XYZ file of C-alpha atoms in Angstrom:
203
model
C -8.218 9.755 -0.698
C -6.481 11.290 2.343
C -4.674 7.836 1.933
C -3.744 7.907 -1.439
C -2.447 11.455 -1.046
C -0.419 9.929 2.444
C 0.960 7.183 0.036
C 2.263 9.806 -2.837
C 3.547 12.106 -0.472
C 5.494 9.467 1.464
C 6.797 7.591 -1.831
C 8.135 11.324 -2.667
C 9.675 11.736 0.660
C 13.100 10.762 0.057
C 13.107 13.168 -3.215
C 11.987 15.969 -1.082
C 14.402 14.930 1.807
C 17.642 14.889 -0.686
C 16.648 18.179 -2.387
C 15.886 20.171 0.759
C 19.228 19.079 2.695
C 21.056 20.020 -0.730
C 19.449 23.459 -0.080
C 20.644 23.306 3.595
C 17.059 23.674 4.242
C 16.089 20.727 7.056
C 13.781 22.137 8.418
C 11.645 21.924 5.031
C 12.010 18.003 5.668
C 10.480 18.310 9.282
C 7.175 20.355 7.625
C 7.174 17.681 5.152
C 6.923 15.125 7.675
C 4.512 16.996 9.693
C 2.044 17.532 6.451
C 2.065 13.519 6.074
C 1.441 12.924 9.861
C -1.211 15.332 9.648
C -2.996 13.556 6.892
C -2.627 10.672 8.716
C -3.986 12.072 12.149
C -7.288 13.619 9.956
C -7.316 9.971 8.791
C -7.615 8.800 12.137
C -10.403 11.348 13.097
C -12.683 10.479 10.396
C -12.487 7.323 11.192
C -13.817 8.192 14.347
C -10.505 7.129 16.523
C -10.782 10.802 17.896
C -8.098 10.158 20.940
C -5.394 8.672 19.141
C -6.013 11.502 16.333
C -6.306 14.447 18.815
C -2.953 12.466 20.324
C -1.276 12.961 16.936
C -2.266 16.543 16.588
C -0.967 17.304 20.272
C 2.246 15.954 19.116
C 2.291 17.930 15.851
C 1.538 20.870 17.533
C 4.601 20.383 19.888
C 7.133 19.912 17.287
C 5.886 22.608 15.342
C 6.598 24.904 18.177
C 9.975 23.506 18.440
C 10.528 23.327 15.043
C 12.803 26.638 15.054
C 14.982 25.945 18.281
C 18.553 25.331 17.979
C 19.278 21.659 17.354
C 16.021 20.873 15.541
C 17.877 19.927 12.316
C 19.045 16.650 13.718
C 15.518 15.533 13.702
C 15.955 14.932 9.960
C 18.053 11.590 10.775
C 15.628 10.076 13.061
C 12.795 9.211 10.190
C 14.778 6.951 7.644
C 16.716 4.923 10.611
C 13.809 4.557 12.562
C 11.942 3.278 9.405
C 14.894 0.436 8.611
C 15.156 -0.581 12.280
C 11.337 -0.894 12.692
C 11.393 -2.889 9.096
C 14.173 -4.960 10.342
C 12.198 -5.725 13.348
C 9.447 -6.854 11.242
C 11.571 -9.533 9.343
C 13.147 -10.625 12.271
C 10.282 -11.104 14.612
C 8.456 -13.418 12.186
C 11.593 -15.692 11.864
C 10.698 -16.662 15.893
C 9.424 -19.998 16.792
C 5.890 -20.437 16.468
C 5.709 -17.258 14.018
C 5.086 -17.346 10.114
C 8.287 -15.666 8.260
C 7.180 -12.610 6.798
C 8.135 -13.333 3.237
C 5.771 -16.693 3.388
C 2.967 -14.979 4.474
C 3.707 -12.402 1.041
C 3.696 -15.899 -0.749
C 0.283 -16.927 0.641
C -1.406 -13.646 -0.432
C 0.368 -13.945 -3.696
C -0.512 -17.724 -4.293
C 2.856 -19.506 -4.344
C 3.141 -22.580 -4.126
C 4.058 -23.427 -0.449
C 5.809 -26.898 -0.422
C 8.766 -27.657 2.170
C 11.552 -26.396 -0.338
C 9.027 -23.290 -0.485
C 8.883 -22.724 2.913
C 12.597 -23.413 3.290
C 13.622 -20.800 0.741
C 11.001 -17.972 2.193
C 12.335 -18.464 5.664
C 15.996 -17.877 4.271
C 15.056 -14.426 2.404
C 13.534 -13.611 5.401
C 16.471 -13.686 7.171
C 18.335 -11.951 4.389
C 16.324 -9.088 4.403
C 16.141 -8.622 7.872
C 20.250 -8.614 7.767
C 20.100 -6.335 4.594
C 17.642 -3.958 6.367
C 19.807 -3.952 9.667
C 22.960 -3.475 7.642
C 21.745 -0.318 6.304
C 20.464 1.072 9.275
C 23.954 0.164 10.600
C 25.394 2.157 7.775
C 23.235 5.260 7.955
C 23.823 5.890 11.773
C 28.025 5.535 10.822
C 27.287 8.276 8.235
C 25.474 9.949 10.354
C 27.950 10.129 13.160
C 31.117 10.347 11.328
C 30.489 11.800 8.124
C 29.072 14.710 6.728
C 25.607 15.064 6.178
C 25.686 15.358 2.240
C 26.981 11.719 2.595
C 24.359 10.511 4.645
C 21.808 12.337 2.615
C 23.246 10.252 -0.494
C 22.914 7.198 0.819
C 19.691 7.409 2.793
C 17.699 9.118 0.239
C 19.659 7.883 -3.176
C 21.643 4.944 -2.777
C 19.962 3.160 -0.056
C 16.587 3.050 -2.657
C 19.089 1.567 -5.325
C 20.302 -1.171 -3.244
C 17.043 -1.988 -2.286
C 15.774 -2.140 -5.858
C 18.679 -4.443 -6.853
C 18.176 -6.870 -4.114
C 14.737 -7.173 -5.499
C 16.035 -7.760 -8.722
C 18.266 -10.220 -8.108
C 16.183 -12.167 -5.803
C 13.805 -12.482 -8.282
C 15.947 -13.335 -11.039
C 17.652 -15.907 -8.848
C 14.009 -17.183 -7.876
C 13.129 -17.534 -11.545
C 16.505 -19.698 -12.093
C 16.239 -21.794 -8.594
C 12.360 -22.881 -9.267
C 12.303 -22.886 -12.837
C 9.168 -23.213 -14.796
C 7.086 -22.275 -11.449
C 7.233 -18.440 -11.495
C 5.058 -16.887 -13.322
C 4.831 -13.114 -15.108
C 7.640 -10.614 -15.155
C 9.646 -8.651 -12.210
C 6.713 -5.409 -12.936
C 4.270 -8.019 -12.526
C 5.502 -9.260 -9.450
C 6.072 -5.453 -7.786
C 2.945 -4.563 -8.948
C 1.189 -7.652 -7.087
C 3.514 -6.833 -3.717
C 1.806 -3.155 -3.792
C -1.588 -4.163 -4.101
C -1.167 -5.954 -0.453
C -2.453 -4.597 2.413
C 0.043 -4.600 5.661
C -3.044 -5.506 7.361
C -3.656 -8.624 5.550
C -0.351 -10.087 6.530
C -1.350 -10.330 9.982
């Protein structure tokens, strides 16, 4: 129950964040994130990981104390940038010698063919995603430093998700063409399968 609620709140985060900044209420974003983190801490406690849960609750308390302090609104810039950089590192590190590219790990769980040409394609695709995510993070940082908060919010909470969706669609269409006759199902079926994969299964 807590996991489903947390996922729902995280999915809604871009919309909530964009609306909050449009209303010039950045502290609402921080409060919203604290709710998500609180649910995560509760899940840890219920899983008997009390030390980790207690540590997060302390962090929540400290953040809550400073939420009304001057300059706290700048914290809203951090989550999207941290997420993009973390995802970039996840993709990029999987390309190291001896590691299995992240896309190949997904392909195995999806039951895709893994001949040499598929493995080569998956490696290139992992690199494409890594470069894409790093570029998104760089643009977000540049907008945060040199442009208005509204411009940053529009890109980070709206345009970036459109670009991610576009890359998924373009890649799927290209793969359908490149591996003609080997890809079963449509785009939404493909996305549905990806969503069902648990991150822990990718290790």
